[in-house]
C-alpha positions as semicolon CSV with decimal commas, in nm:
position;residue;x (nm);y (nm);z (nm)
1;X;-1,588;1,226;0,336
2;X;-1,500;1,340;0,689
3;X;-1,346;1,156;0,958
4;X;-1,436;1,083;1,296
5;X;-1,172;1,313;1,493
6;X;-1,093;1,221;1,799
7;X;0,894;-1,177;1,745
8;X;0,862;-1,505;1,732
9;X;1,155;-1,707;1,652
10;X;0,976;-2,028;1,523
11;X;1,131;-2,376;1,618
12;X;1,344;-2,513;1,284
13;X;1,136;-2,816;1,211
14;X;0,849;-2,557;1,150
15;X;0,783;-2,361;0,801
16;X;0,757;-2,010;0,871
17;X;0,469;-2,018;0,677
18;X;0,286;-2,300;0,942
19;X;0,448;-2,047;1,237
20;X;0,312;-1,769;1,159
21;X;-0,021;-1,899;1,050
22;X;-0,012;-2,057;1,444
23;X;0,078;-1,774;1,570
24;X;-0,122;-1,476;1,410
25;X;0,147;-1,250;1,481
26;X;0,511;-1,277;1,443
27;X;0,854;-1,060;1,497
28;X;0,738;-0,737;1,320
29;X;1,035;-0,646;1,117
30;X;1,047;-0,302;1,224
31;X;1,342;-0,055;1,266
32;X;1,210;0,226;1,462
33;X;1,509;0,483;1,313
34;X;1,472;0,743;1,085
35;X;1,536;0,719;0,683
36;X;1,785;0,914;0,437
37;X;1,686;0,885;0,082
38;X;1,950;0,848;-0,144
39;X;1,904;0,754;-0,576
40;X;1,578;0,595;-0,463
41;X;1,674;0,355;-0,197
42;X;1,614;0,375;0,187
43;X;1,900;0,425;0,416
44;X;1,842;0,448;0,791
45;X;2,062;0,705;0,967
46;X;2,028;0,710;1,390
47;X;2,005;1,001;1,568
48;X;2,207;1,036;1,867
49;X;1,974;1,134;2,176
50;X;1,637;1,057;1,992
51;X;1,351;0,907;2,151
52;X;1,169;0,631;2,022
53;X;0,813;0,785;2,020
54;X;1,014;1,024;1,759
55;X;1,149;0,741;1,529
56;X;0,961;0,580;1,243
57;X;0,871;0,268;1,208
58;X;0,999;0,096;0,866
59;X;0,987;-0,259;0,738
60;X;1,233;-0,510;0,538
61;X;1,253;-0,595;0,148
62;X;1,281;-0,945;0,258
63;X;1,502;-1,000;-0,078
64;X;1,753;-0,740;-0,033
65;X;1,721;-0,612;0,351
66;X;1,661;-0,245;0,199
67;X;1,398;-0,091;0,457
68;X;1,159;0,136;0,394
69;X;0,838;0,309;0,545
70;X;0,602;0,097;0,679
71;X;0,295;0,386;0,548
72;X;0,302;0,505;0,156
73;X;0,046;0,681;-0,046
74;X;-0,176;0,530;-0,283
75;X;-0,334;0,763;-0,577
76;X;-0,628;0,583;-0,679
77;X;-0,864;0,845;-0,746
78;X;-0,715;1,077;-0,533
79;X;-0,423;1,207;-0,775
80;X;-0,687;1,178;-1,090
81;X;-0,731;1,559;-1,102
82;X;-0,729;1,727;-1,447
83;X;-0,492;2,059;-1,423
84;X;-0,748;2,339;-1,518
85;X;-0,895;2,231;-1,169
86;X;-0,739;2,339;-0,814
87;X;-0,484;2,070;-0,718
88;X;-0,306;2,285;-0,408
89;X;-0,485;1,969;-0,194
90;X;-0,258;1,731;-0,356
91;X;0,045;1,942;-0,354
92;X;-0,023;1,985;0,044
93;X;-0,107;1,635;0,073
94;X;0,227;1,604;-0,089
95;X;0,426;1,791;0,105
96;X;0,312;1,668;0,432
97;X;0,362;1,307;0,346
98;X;0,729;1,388;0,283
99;X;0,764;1,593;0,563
100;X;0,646;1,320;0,799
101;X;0,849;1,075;0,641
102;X;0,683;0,912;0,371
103;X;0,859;0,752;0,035
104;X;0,679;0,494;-0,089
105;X;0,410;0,589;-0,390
106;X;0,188;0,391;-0,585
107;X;0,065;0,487;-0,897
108;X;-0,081;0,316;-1,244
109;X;-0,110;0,420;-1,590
110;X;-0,489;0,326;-1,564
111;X;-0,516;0,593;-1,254
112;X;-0,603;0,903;-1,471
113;X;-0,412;1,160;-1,401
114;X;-0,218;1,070;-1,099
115;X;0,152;0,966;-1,256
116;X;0,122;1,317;-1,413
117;X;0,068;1,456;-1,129
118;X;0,300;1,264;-0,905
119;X;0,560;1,350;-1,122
120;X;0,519;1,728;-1,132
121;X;0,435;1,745;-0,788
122;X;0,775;1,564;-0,726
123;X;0,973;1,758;-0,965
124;X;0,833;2,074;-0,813
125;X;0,982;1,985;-0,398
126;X;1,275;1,843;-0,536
127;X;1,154;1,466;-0,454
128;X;1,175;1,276;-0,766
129;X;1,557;1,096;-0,737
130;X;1,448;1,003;-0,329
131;X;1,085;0,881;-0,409
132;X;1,026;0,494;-0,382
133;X;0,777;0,470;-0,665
134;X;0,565;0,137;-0,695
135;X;0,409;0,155;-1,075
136;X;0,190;-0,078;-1,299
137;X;0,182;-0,245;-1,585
138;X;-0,117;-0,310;-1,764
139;X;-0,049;-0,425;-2,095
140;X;-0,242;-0,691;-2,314
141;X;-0,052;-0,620;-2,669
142;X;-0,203;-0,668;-3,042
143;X;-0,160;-1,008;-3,016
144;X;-0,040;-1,336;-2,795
145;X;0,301;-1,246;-2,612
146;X;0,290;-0,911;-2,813
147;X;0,509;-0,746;-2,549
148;X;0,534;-0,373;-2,760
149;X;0,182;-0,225;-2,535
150;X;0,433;-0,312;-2,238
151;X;0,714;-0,135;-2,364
152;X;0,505;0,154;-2,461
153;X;0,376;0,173;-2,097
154;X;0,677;0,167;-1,876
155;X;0,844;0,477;-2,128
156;X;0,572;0,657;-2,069
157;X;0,549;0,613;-1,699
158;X;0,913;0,713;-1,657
159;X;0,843;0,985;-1,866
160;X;0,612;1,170;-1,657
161;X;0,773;1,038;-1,339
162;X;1,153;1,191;-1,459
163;X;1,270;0,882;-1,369
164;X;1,543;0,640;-1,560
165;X;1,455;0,380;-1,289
166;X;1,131;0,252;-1,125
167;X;1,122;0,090;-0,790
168;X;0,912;-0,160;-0,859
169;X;0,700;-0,282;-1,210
170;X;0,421;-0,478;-1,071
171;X;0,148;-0,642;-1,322
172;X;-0,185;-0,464;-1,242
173;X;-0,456;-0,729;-1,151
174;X;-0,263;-1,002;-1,291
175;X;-0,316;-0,851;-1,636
176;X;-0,174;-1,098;-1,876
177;X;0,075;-1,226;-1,663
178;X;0,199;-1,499;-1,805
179;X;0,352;-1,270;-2,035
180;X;0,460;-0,984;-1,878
181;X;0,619;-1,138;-1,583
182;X;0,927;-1,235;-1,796
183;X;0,937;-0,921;-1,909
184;X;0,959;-0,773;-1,568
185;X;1,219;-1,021;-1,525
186;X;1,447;-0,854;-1,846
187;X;1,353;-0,489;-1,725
188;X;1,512;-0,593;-1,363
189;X;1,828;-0,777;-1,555
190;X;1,885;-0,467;-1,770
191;X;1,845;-0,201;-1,455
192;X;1,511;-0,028;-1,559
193;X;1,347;-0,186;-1,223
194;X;1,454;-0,275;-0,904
195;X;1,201;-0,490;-0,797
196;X;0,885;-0,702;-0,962
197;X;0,530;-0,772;-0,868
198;X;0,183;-0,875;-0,934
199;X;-0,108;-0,696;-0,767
200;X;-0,486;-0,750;-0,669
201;X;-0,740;-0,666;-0,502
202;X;-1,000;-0,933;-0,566
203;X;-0,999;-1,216;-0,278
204;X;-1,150;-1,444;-0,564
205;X;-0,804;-1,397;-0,744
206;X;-0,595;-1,476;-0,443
207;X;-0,534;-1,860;-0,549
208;X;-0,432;-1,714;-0,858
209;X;-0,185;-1,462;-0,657
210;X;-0,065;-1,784;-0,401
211;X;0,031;-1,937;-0,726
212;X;0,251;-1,680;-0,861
213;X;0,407;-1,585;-0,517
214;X;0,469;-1,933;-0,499
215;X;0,681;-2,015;-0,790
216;X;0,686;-1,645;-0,945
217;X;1,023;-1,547;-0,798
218;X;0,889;-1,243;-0,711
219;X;1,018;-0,938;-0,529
220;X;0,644;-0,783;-0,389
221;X;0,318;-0,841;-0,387
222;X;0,020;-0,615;-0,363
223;X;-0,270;-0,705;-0,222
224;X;-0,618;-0,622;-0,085
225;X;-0,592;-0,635;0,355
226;X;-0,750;-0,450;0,606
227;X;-0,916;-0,490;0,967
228;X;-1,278;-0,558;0,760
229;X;-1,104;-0,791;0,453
230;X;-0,877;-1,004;0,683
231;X;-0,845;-1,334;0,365
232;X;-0,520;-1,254;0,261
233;X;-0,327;-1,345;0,581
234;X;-0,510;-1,704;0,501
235;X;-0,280;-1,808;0,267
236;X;-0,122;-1,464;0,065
237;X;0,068;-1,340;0,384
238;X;0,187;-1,710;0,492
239;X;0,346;-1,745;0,139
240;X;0,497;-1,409;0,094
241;X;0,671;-1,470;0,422
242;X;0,758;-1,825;0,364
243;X;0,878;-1,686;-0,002
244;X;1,080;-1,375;0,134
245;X;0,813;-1,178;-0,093
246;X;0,755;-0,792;0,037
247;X;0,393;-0,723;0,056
248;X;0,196;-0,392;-0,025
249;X;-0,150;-0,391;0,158
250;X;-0,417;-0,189;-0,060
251;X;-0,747;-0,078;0,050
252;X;-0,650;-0,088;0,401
253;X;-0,942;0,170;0,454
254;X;-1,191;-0,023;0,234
255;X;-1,204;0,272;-0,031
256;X;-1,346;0,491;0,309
257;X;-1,618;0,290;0,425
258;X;-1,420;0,225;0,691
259;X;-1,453;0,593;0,823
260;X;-1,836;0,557;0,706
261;X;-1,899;0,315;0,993
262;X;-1,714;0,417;1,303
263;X;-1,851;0,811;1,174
264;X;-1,929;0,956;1,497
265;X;-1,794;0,693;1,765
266;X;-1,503;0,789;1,987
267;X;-1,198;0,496;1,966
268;X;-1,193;0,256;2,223
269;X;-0,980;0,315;2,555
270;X;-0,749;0,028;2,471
271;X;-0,640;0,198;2,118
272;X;-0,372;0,462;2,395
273;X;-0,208;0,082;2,425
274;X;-0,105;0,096;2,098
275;X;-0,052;0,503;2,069
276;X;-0,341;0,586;1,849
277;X;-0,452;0,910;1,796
278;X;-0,781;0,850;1,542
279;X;-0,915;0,580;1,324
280;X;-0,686;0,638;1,061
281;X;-0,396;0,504;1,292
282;X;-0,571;0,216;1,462
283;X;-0,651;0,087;1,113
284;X;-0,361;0,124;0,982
285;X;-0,176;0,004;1,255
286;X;-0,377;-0,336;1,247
287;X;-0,257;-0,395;0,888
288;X;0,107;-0,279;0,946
289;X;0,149;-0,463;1,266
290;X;0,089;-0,847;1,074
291;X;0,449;-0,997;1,035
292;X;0,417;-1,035;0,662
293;X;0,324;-0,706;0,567
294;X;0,547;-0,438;0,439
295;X;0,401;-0,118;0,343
296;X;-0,003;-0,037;0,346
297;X;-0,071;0,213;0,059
298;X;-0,351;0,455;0,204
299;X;-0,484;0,722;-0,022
300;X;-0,620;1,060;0,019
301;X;-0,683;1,380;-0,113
302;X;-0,690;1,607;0,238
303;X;-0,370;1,662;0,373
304;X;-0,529;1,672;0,742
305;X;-0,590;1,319;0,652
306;X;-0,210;1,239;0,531
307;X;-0,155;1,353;0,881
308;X;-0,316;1,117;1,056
309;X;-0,202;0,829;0,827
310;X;0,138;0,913;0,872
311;X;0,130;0,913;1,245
312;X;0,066;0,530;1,278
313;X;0,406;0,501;1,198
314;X;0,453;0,610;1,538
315;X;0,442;0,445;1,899
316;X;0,365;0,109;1,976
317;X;0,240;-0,144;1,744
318;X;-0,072;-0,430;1,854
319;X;0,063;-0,737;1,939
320;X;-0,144;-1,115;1,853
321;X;-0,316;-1,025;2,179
322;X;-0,419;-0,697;2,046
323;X;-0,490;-0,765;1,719
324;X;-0,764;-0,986;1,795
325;X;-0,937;-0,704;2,034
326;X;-0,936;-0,488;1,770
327;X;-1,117;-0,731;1,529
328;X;-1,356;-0,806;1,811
329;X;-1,430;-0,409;1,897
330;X;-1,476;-0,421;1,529
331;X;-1,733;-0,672;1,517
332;X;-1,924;-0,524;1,796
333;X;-2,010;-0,180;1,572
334;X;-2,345;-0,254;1,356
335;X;-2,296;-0,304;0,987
336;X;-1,896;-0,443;1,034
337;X;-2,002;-0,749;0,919
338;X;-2,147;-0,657;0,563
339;X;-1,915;-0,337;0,501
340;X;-1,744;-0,510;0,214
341;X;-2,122;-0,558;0,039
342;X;-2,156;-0,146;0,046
343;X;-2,038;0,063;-0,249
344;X;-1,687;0,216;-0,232
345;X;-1,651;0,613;-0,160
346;X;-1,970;0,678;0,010
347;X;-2,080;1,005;0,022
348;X;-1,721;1,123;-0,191
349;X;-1,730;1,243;-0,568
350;X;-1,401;1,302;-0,785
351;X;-1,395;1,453;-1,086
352;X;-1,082;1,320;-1,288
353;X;-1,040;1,069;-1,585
354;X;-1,167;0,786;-1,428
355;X;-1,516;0,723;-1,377
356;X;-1,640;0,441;-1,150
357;X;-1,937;0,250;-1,281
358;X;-2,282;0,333;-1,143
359;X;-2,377;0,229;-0,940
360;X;-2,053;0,197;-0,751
361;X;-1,849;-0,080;-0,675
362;X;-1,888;-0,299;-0,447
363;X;-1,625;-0,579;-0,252
């Protein structure tokens, strides 16, 4: 698959939640200064004399202040490559995320090959202490709060990551989580985590995710939001922000159909407002920009493409105002309105561990 080159402070007798649901768009928690990586966590360091269309933009860990990129990598797919094959792609794409800033990874035990290869990739540049790495847990056990599958998972993850610590454990697709959310809860207590989760990407699970943010005490959630699947800033964003609960935004390029539609179409003259260079940025920057929202997890497999990503942490940001005109440009292109009924990856093949059913996904 190719791609088309080219604060509100709300008034005390009002929940956040209700404000920024009012709204559309509040203060964007963003500290446009560049990070230092030390044992995992984010520091920012200023630069005297640096100008701001240099800086990055990071976001908050509403529980702890800790700030971190507001662009990671997701490896869905993309990282699933078996090592008789070439993988200098991944190793480039790699590198350049680093280079332009990135931290934040998210990987899975039920992603092939990709915490392999995140891990020897990172071991191999000399990343693997200053990574922020966002795993899974997907973990059923032999029987009813059998917690020993669990166990089994997260030594194996740090394993191939060469790590003594993960960032954050988050419960893949709310995967028995009535169980394994305590036992997030005992990893974080004994120091094997930093930070818990549940994750996604379903909008029919979202009640089910509103729920848990809601009286989960959790740290982040992951969930499914983009330009084209705007539900989660219904009700998921207003709770994680009324919560203090980090979000990671998945699929914010609707698993490349995104790139399918606008295939050939120049960006519209108002994206310069907001400093875009390409598609990649101006979606990106529409799920970045949305108060509630973290870190968006984009994946790829050309580092050309890591590029791009990485620039939208750059420049100016859309504001309510702007938000909305990008939605409407949006809605103006034929087929916007029935992307998420059209199989995921068109026209893209991968040749890992994981196969996706056929025919392909759809959502």
């Amino acid at each position: 698959m190719t791609r088309n080159m080219h604060s509100a402070d709300s008034h005390p007798a009002i929940p956040r939640r209700t404000a920024i649901k009012i709204m559309g768009l509040g203060a964007v928690t963003t500290a446009l200064t560049p990070l230092v990586f030390h044992g995992g966590q984010a520091k920012s360091q200023t630069k005297p004399n640096s100008k701001q269309s240099s800086q990055l933009i990071t976001k908050e860990i509403p529980r702890t202040q800790e700030r971190i990129p507001a662009i990671g990598l997701g490896t869905f797919m993309a990282f699933d490559v078996k090592p008789e094959r070439s993988r200098d792609n991944l190793q480039q794409v790699m590198r350049c995320f680093w280079d332009a800033g990135g931290r934040i990874i998210d990987v899975s035990p039920l992603y092939g090959l990709s915490e392999v290869n995140i891990g020897e990739f990172a071991q191999k540049f000399g990343m693997t202490d200053d990574l922020f790495i966002a795993n899974k847990i997907w973990a059923t056990g032999e029987f009813l709060g059998d917690r020993s599958q669990a166990q089994r998972q997260l030594e194996q993850s740090m394993q191939r990551l060469s790590r003594d610590r993960l960032d954050v454990m988050q419960v893949h697709s709310l995967v028995n989580v009535d169980v394994i959310v305590p036992l997030l809860r005992a990893w974080k207590q004994e120091g094997r985590i930093r930070y818990l989760g549940i994750t996604h990407h379903e909008p029919v699970y979202f009640a089910a995710m509103e729920r848990w943010i809601e009286n989960g005490d959790l740290d982040f959630v992951q969930v499914r939001y983009s330009i084209a699947q705007r539900a989660a800033q219904e009700r998921i964003l207003p709770a994680a922000a009324e919560r203090g609960t980090a979000v990671l935004a998945n699929m914010p390029f609707e698993k490349a159909r995104l790139f399918e539609l606008v295939r050939g179409r120049p960006l519209p003259d108002f994206a310069r407002e907001i400093d875009c260079e390409n598609w990649a940025q101006f979606f990106l920057k529409y799920a970045i920009s949305h108060p509630a929202v973290t870190c968006a997890i984009p994946a790829t497999t050309n580092p050309n493409h890591v590029a791009e990503n990485m620039g939208a942490m750059r420049g100016e940001l859309p504001d309510r105002a702007m938000r909305d005109r990008m939605v409407k440009h949006m809605e103006s292109i034929p087929g916007f309105d029935k992307l998420t009924q059209t199989p995921w990856y068109p026209g893209k093949q991968f040749a890992g561990l994981v196969r996706l059913p056929n025919p392909r996904p759809i959502g």
